[in-house]
Structure formats: structure tokens, C-alpha cells
Coordinates of C-alpha atoms and ligand atoms in Angstrom, one line a residue:
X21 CA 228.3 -104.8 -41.9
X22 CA 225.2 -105.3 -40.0
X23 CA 225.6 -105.1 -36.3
X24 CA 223.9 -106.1 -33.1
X25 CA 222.7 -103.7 -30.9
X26 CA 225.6 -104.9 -28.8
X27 CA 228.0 -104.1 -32.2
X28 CA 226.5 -100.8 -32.7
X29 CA 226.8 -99.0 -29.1
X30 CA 230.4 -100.4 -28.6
X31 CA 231.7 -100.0 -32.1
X32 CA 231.2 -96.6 -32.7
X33 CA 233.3 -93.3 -31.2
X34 CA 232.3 -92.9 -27.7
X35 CA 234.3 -90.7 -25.6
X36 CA 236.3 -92.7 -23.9
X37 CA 237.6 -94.0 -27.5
X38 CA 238.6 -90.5 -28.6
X39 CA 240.3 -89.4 -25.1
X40 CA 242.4 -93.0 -25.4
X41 CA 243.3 -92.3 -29.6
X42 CA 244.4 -89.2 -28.3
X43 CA 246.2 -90.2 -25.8
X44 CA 247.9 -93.0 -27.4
X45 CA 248.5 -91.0 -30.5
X46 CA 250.3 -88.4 -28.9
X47 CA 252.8 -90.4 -26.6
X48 CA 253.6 -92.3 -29.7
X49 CA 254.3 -89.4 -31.9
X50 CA 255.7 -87.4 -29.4
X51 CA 257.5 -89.5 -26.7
X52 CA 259.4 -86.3 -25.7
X53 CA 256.5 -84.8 -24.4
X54 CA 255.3 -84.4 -20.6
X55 CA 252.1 -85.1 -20.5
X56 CA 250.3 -83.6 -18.1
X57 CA 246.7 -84.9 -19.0
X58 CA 244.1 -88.1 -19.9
X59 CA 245.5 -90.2 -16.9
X60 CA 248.8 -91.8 -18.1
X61 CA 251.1 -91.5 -15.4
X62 CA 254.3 -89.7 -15.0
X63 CA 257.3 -91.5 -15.3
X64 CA 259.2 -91.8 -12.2
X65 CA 262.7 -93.0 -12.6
X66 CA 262.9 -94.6 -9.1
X67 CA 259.7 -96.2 -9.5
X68 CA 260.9 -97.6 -12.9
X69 CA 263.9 -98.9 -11.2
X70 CA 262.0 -101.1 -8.6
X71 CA 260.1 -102.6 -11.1
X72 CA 262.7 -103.4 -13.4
X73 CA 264.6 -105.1 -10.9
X74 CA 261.7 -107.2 -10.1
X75 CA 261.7 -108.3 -13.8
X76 CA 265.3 -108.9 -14.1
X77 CA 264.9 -111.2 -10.6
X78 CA 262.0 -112.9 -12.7
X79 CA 264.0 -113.2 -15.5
X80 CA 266.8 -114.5 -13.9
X81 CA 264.8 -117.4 -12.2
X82 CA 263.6 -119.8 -15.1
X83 CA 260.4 -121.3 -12.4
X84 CA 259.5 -117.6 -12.0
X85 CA 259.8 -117.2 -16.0
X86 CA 257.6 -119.7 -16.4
X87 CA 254.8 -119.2 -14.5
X88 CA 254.9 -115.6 -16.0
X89 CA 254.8 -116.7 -19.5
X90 CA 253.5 -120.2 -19.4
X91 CA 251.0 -120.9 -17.3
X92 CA 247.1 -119.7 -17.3
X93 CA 246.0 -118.7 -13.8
X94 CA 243.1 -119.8 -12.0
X95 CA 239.9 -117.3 -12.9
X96 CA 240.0 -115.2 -9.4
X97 CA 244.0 -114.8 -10.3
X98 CA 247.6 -116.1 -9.0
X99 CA 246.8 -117.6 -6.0
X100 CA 249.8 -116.2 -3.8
X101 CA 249.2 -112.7 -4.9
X102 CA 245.6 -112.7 -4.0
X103 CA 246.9 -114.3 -0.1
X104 CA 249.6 -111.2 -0.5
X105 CA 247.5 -108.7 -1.2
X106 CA 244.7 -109.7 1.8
X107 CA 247.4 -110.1 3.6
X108 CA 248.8 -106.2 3.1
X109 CA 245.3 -104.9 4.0
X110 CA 244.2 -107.4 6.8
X111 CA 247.9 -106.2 8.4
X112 CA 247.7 -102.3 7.8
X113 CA 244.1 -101.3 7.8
X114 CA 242.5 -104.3 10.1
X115 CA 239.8 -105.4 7.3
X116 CA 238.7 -108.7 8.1
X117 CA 239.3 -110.1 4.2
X118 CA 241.1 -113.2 2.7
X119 CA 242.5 -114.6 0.0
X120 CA 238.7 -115.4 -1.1
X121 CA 238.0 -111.2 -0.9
X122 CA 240.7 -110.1 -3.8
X123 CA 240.4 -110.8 -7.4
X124 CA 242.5 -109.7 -10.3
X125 CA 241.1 -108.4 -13.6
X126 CA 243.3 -107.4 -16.5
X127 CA 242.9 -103.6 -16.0
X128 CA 239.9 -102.4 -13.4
X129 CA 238.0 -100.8 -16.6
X130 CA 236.8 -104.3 -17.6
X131 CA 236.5 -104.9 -13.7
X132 CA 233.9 -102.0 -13.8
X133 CA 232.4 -103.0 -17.5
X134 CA 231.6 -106.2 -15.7
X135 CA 230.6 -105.3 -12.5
X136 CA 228.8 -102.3 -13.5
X137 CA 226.5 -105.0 -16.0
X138 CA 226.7 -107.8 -13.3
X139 CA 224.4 -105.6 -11.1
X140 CA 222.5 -103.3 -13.3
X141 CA 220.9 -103.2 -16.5
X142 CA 218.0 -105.7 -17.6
X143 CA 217.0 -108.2 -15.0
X144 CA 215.4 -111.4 -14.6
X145 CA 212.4 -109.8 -13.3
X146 CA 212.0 -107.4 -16.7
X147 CA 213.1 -104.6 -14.3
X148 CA 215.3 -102.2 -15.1
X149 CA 218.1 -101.2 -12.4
X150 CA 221.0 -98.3 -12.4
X151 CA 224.2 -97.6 -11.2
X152 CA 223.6 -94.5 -9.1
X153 CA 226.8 -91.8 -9.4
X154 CA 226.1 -89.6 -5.8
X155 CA 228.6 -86.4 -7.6
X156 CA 228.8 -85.8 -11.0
X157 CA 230.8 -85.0 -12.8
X158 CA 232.3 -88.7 -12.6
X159 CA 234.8 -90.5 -15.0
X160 CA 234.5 -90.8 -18.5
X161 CA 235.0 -93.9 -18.7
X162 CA 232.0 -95.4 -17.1
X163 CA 229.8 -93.5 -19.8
X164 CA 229.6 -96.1 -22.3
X165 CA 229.6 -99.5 -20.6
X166 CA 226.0 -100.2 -19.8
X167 CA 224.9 -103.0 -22.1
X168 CA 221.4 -101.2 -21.8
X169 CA 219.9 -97.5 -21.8
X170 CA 220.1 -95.0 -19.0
X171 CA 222.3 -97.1 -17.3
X172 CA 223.1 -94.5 -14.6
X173 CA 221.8 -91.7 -12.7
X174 CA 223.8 -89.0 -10.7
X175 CA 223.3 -86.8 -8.1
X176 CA 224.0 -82.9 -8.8
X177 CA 227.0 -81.7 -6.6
X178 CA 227.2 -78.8 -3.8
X179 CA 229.5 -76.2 -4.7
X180 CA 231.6 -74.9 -1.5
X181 CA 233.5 -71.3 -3.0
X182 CA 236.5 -70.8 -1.0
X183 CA 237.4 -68.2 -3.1
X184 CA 236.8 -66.6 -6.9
X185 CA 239.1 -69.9 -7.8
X186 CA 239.0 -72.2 -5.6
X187 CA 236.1 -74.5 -4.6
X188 CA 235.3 -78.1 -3.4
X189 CA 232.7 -80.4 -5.0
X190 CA 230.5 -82.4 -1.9
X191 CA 228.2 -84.7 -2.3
X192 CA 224.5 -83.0 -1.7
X193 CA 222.5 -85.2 0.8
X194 CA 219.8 -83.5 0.8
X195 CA 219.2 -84.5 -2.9
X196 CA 221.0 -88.0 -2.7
X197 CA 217.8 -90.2 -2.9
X198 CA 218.2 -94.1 -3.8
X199 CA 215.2 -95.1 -5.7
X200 CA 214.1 -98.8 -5.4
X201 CA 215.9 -98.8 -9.4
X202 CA 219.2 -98.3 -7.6
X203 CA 221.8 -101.3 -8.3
X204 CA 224.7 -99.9 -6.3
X205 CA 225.9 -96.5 -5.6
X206 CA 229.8 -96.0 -6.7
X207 CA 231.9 -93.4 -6.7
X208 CA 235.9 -92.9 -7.5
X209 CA 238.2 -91.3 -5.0
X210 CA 240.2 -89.0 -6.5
X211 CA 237.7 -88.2 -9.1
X212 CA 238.8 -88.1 -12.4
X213 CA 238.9 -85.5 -14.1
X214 CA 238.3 -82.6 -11.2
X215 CA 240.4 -84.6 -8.8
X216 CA 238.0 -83.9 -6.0
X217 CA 238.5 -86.2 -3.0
X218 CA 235.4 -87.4 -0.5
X219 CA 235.9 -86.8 2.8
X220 CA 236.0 -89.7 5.0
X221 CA 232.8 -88.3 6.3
X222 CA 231.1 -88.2 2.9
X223 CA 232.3 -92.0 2.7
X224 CA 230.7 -93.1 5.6
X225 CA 227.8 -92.0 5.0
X226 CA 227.6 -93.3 1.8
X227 CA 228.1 -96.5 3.2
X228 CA 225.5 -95.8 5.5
X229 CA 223.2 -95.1 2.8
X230 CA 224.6 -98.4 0.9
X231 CA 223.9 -100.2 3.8
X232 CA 220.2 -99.1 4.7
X233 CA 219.4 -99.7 1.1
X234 CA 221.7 -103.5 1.0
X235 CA 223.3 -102.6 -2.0
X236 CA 227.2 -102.1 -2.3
X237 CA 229.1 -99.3 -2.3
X238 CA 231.8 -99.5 -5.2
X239 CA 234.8 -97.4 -4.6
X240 CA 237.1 -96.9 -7.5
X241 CA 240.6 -96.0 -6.4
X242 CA 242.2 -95.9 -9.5
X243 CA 244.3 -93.1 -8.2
X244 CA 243.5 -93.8 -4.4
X245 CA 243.6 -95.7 -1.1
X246 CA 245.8 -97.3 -0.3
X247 CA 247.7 -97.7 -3.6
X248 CA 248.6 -95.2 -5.4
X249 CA 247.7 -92.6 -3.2
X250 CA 247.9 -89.5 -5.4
X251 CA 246.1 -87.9 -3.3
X252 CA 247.3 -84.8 -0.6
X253 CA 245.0 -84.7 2.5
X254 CA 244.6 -87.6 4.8
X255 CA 241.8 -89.4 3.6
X256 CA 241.3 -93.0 4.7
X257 CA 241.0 -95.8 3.1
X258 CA 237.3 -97.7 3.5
X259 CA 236.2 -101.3 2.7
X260 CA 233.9 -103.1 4.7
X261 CA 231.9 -106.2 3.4
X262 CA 229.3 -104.0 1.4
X263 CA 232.0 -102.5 0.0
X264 CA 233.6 -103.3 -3.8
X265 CA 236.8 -101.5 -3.6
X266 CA 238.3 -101.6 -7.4
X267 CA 241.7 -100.6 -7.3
X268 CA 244.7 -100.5 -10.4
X269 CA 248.5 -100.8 -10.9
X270 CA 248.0 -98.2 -13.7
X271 CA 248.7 -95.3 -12.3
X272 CA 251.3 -96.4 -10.1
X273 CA 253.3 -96.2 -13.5
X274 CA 252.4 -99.4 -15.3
X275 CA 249.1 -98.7 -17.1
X276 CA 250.6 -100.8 -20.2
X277 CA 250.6 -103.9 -17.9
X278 CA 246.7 -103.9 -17.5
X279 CA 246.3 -105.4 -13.8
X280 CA 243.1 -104.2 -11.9
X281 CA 242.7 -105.4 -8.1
X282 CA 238.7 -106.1 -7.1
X283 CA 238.6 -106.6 -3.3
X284 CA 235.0 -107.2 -1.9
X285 CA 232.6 -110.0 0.1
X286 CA 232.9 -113.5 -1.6
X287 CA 229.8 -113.9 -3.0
X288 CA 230.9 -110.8 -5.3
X289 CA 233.9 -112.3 -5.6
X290 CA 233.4 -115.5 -7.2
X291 CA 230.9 -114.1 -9.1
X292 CA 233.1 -111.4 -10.8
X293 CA 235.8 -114.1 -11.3
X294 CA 233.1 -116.4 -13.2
X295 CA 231.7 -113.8 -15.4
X296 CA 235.6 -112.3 -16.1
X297 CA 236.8 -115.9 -17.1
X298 CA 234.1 -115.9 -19.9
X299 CA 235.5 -112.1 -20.9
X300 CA 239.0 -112.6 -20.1
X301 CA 239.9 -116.7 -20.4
X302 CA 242.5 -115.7 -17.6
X303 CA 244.3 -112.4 -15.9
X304 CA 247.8 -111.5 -17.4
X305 CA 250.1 -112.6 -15.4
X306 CA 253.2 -109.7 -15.7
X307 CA 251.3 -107.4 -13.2
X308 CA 251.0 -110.1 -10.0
X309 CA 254.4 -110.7 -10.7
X310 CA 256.0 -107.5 -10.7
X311 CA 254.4 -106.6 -7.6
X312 CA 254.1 -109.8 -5.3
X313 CA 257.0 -108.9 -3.3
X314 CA 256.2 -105.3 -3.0
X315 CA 253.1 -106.9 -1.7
X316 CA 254.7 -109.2 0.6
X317 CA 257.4 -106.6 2.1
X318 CA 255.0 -103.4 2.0
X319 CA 256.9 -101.5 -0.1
X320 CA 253.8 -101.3 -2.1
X321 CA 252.5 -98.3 0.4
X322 CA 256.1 -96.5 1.2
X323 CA 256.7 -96.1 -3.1
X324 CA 252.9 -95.1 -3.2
X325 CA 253.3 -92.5 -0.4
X326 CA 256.8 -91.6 -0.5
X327 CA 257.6 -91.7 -4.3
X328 CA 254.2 -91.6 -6.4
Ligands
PLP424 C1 239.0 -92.9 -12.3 C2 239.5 -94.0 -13.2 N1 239.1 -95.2 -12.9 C3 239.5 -96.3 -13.7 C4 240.4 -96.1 -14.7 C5 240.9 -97.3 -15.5 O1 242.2 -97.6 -15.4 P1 242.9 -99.0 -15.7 O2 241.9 -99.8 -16.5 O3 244.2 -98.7 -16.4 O4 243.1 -99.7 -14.4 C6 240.9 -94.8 -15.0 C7 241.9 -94.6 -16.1 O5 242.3 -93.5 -16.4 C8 240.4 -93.7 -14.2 O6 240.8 -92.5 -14.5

């Protein structure tokens, strides 16, 4: 078989294949198991509940049925869930967003893959620009999606020792320098895999950073603010218009339902949505719908804080 370049970087075993085989292979084979590792979430029996009475409601309501299974949405994503979802954060954190900030992605690893390659990589110009990592190590799974070579750069971390076991990664300021090459600096909060957590402090001035240098800031809460908050010191949650914060109903226990949650200024907005229409076609639609009332009530923060 003779491949493109394209075929032969995202054909072959990269990590992230291997961790998911695993991963996949060893829930199948052993369902028994607890798994205590590669990201799948725990199963939580009153989380399960809540969302299984959400889809019997759906399934109960033949309008509601449909528009799960029969309709394509609109490329940015189901319309109400996107006014719910503002909505949550305008009321609880005071970010000035809409409707026109939020769009839905079918998992937020292809939000990154196309994000990441909507801003770095090859441009117009024949420059070459990078996503800039300000602690490593980072996620695994943002290793193989450039479309082009050394795709990112990272930042070495500072190692506070509490103790002979215990110690916090922070991000090393005095290193952190963004070159003119820099497309955006992102980070994800909890890391994955050392679940290290900024401090609000580090955050801001990360923004600050962002800001100074106009490029965005790309938060990935996978396992984060506000939703699902597996995290256990109080951290805030940041967005501001230079912010892209990515966030995921995976890991609030429905990683199989593939719904990722891109909230950021319009311009980034409409753009993601464009290029993740030619990727996707549309977003599935079982995610939105599982969760618009949890959206809509709050419950969304109270299972994420009190249950998660
Ligand atoms: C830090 C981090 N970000 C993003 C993802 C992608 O998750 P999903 O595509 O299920 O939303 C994962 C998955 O494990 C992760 O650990």
C-alpha cells in the first residue's frame, strides 16, 4: 500500500494507539476488573442512574427520540445545548459568553487534533509555527497530531520536594520564553498522567503571557473546571476571550458517548465549527441529549463536585 505522508504518520503505532488497544483490550476481556489506569473512568452507580433516567425520559418522548436519532445538527452543535451550556457558565462563573462561544465536537481529542492544526503547523506565509506546552510532561495524546514536524515545544518543569515522595511540578517562568514560532500556549488542568494541577496563579499568568504575545491560551479540562472536577484543592475555573477552554463528558463516566465541549471567542468558534464539519459531517447527538437538563438545572456541577 503506498501511503501519503499524511497515511504514514497516522497509520502506524503511535502511543496513543497502543495506550487505547490496551485499554480497550483489557475492559473487554476483563470487564470484572477495576481499572485504575489510561483514563477510563470509574463507574459510579449514582452517576449511571442520572443518566439512564435521562435516556429512558428520551426514550419515552418520540419528538425527543427523534431529534436524537434522526436529525443532523447544525455544524457548531444542538442549538439549545450550546444556549444551556453559556447559560450554566455566564450564571455561575460571570464569563461574558453566548450561545456563539460554545461548540460541540464528538470527543475533545478531535477538538484538539483540529485546533492544535488550525493554528500551528505550515502557514500561508511558508512559516512554520508550534504549539508551546509551558510543563512537560503533558498528555499523550497530543503527541501525534501535528500534521507537520516538531509540532510542539515544552518548557522543562520546577521541581518543589516536599518530601523524599512527595513533590509538585510548577511551571518555570524563568525559562518559559514564547518565541515569535509560538501558535498558542495550552496546557491541561489536571495533567494527565502526573495529575498535577496549576495554581490559579500559574494560570493567570499564563494568560498574561498569552495575552502580551495575542495568542490563546488553550485550557484542556478533560478532568477539570468546572465539569468534572476530579480535582481536590480549590482551583478556579478560567476563561476569558483569549482563552480556548476544551472541556469533555468522558470522564464524567461517558467516554463511549464521544461529546467534547469547545468554549472560546467567536472568531474561534465558527472557525473550529467549519473545519470540524469537513472532519465530522455533524456532532453525535446522544451526549447533548443526555446532559441538556443537567445543563439547564445545574446538576451538572453538584454530580461533578458531590459525586465524581
Ligand atoms: C488530558 C486529556 N485530555 C483529553 C482527553 C481526550 O478525551 P475525550 O476525547 O474522551 O474527550 C483525554 C483522554 O484520556 C485526556 O486524558
Amino acid at each position: 500500500m503506498k501511503l501519503s505522508q499524511f497515511g504514514e504518520k497516522f497509520s502506524g503505532l503511535t502511543g496513543i494507539v497502543e495506550l487505547m488497544d490496551d485499554l480497550g483490550g483489557a475492559l473487554n476481556e476483563n470487564p470484572e476488573m477495576i481499572f485504575m489506569g489510561g483514563g477510563n473512568p470509574a463507574r459510579i452507580a449514582e452517576v449511571e442512574s442520572v443518566f439512564r433516567s435521562r435516556l429512558e425520559a428520551i426514550i419515552k418522548d418520540s419528538n425527543k427520540l427523534h431529534s436524537l436519532m434522526g436529525i443532523y445538527q447544525s455544524p457548531q452543535g444542538d442549538k439549545e445545548f450550546l444556549t444551556e451550556v453559556a447559560a450554566l457558565l455566564r450564571r455561575q462563573f460571570g464569563w461574558r459568553l453566548t450561545a456563539k462561544n460554545i461548540a460541540i465536537s464528538n470527543g475533545s481529542q478531535p477538538a484538539f487534533f483540529i485546533l492544535y492544526n488550525m493554528l500551528a503547523g505550515s502557514m500561508s506565509d511558508g512559516s512554520q509555527r508550534s504549539i508551546h506546552l509551558p510543563l512537560a510532561p503533558e498528555y499523550i495524546g497530543y503527541s501525534d497530531i501535528g500534521l507537520s514536524d516538531s509540532f510542539f515545544t515544552a518548557t522543562r518543569p520546577e521541581i518543589e520536594m516536599f518530601n523524599d515522595d512527595l513533590f509538585k511540578y510548577r511551571v518555570d517562568f524563568s525559562k518559559l520564553a514564547i518565541q515569535k514560532e509560538t501558535a498558542a500556549l495550552c496546557v491541561s488542568r489536571p495533567t494527565n498522567p502526573t495529575g498535577n494541577v496549576l495554581t490559579d496563579s500559574e494560570v493567570e499568568q499564563l494568560d498574561e503571557l498569552a495575552g502580551r504575545a495575542k495568542i490563546p491560551l488553550i485550557i484542556d479540562g478533560a478532568y477539570g473546571l468546572p465539569f468534572p472536577s476530579i480535582l481536590f484543592n480549590d482551583a478556579r475555573p478560567h476563561w476569558n476571550e483569549n482563552t480556548i477552554l476544551v472541556l469533555s463528558l468522558s470522564k464524567l463516566g461517558l467516554p463511549g458517548v464521544r461529546t467534547g465541549i469547545v468554549v472560546a471567542n467567536d472568531e474561534i468558534v465558527n472557525a473550529f465549527s467549519n473545519a470540524n464539519t469537513v472532519v465530522s459531517l455533524a456532532n453525535g447527538n446522544l451526549g447533548p441529549s443526555l446532559v441538556k437538563e443537567l445543563f439547564k438545572s445545574g446538576k451538572i456541577l453538584s454530580l461533578s463536585n458531590d459525586r465524581v
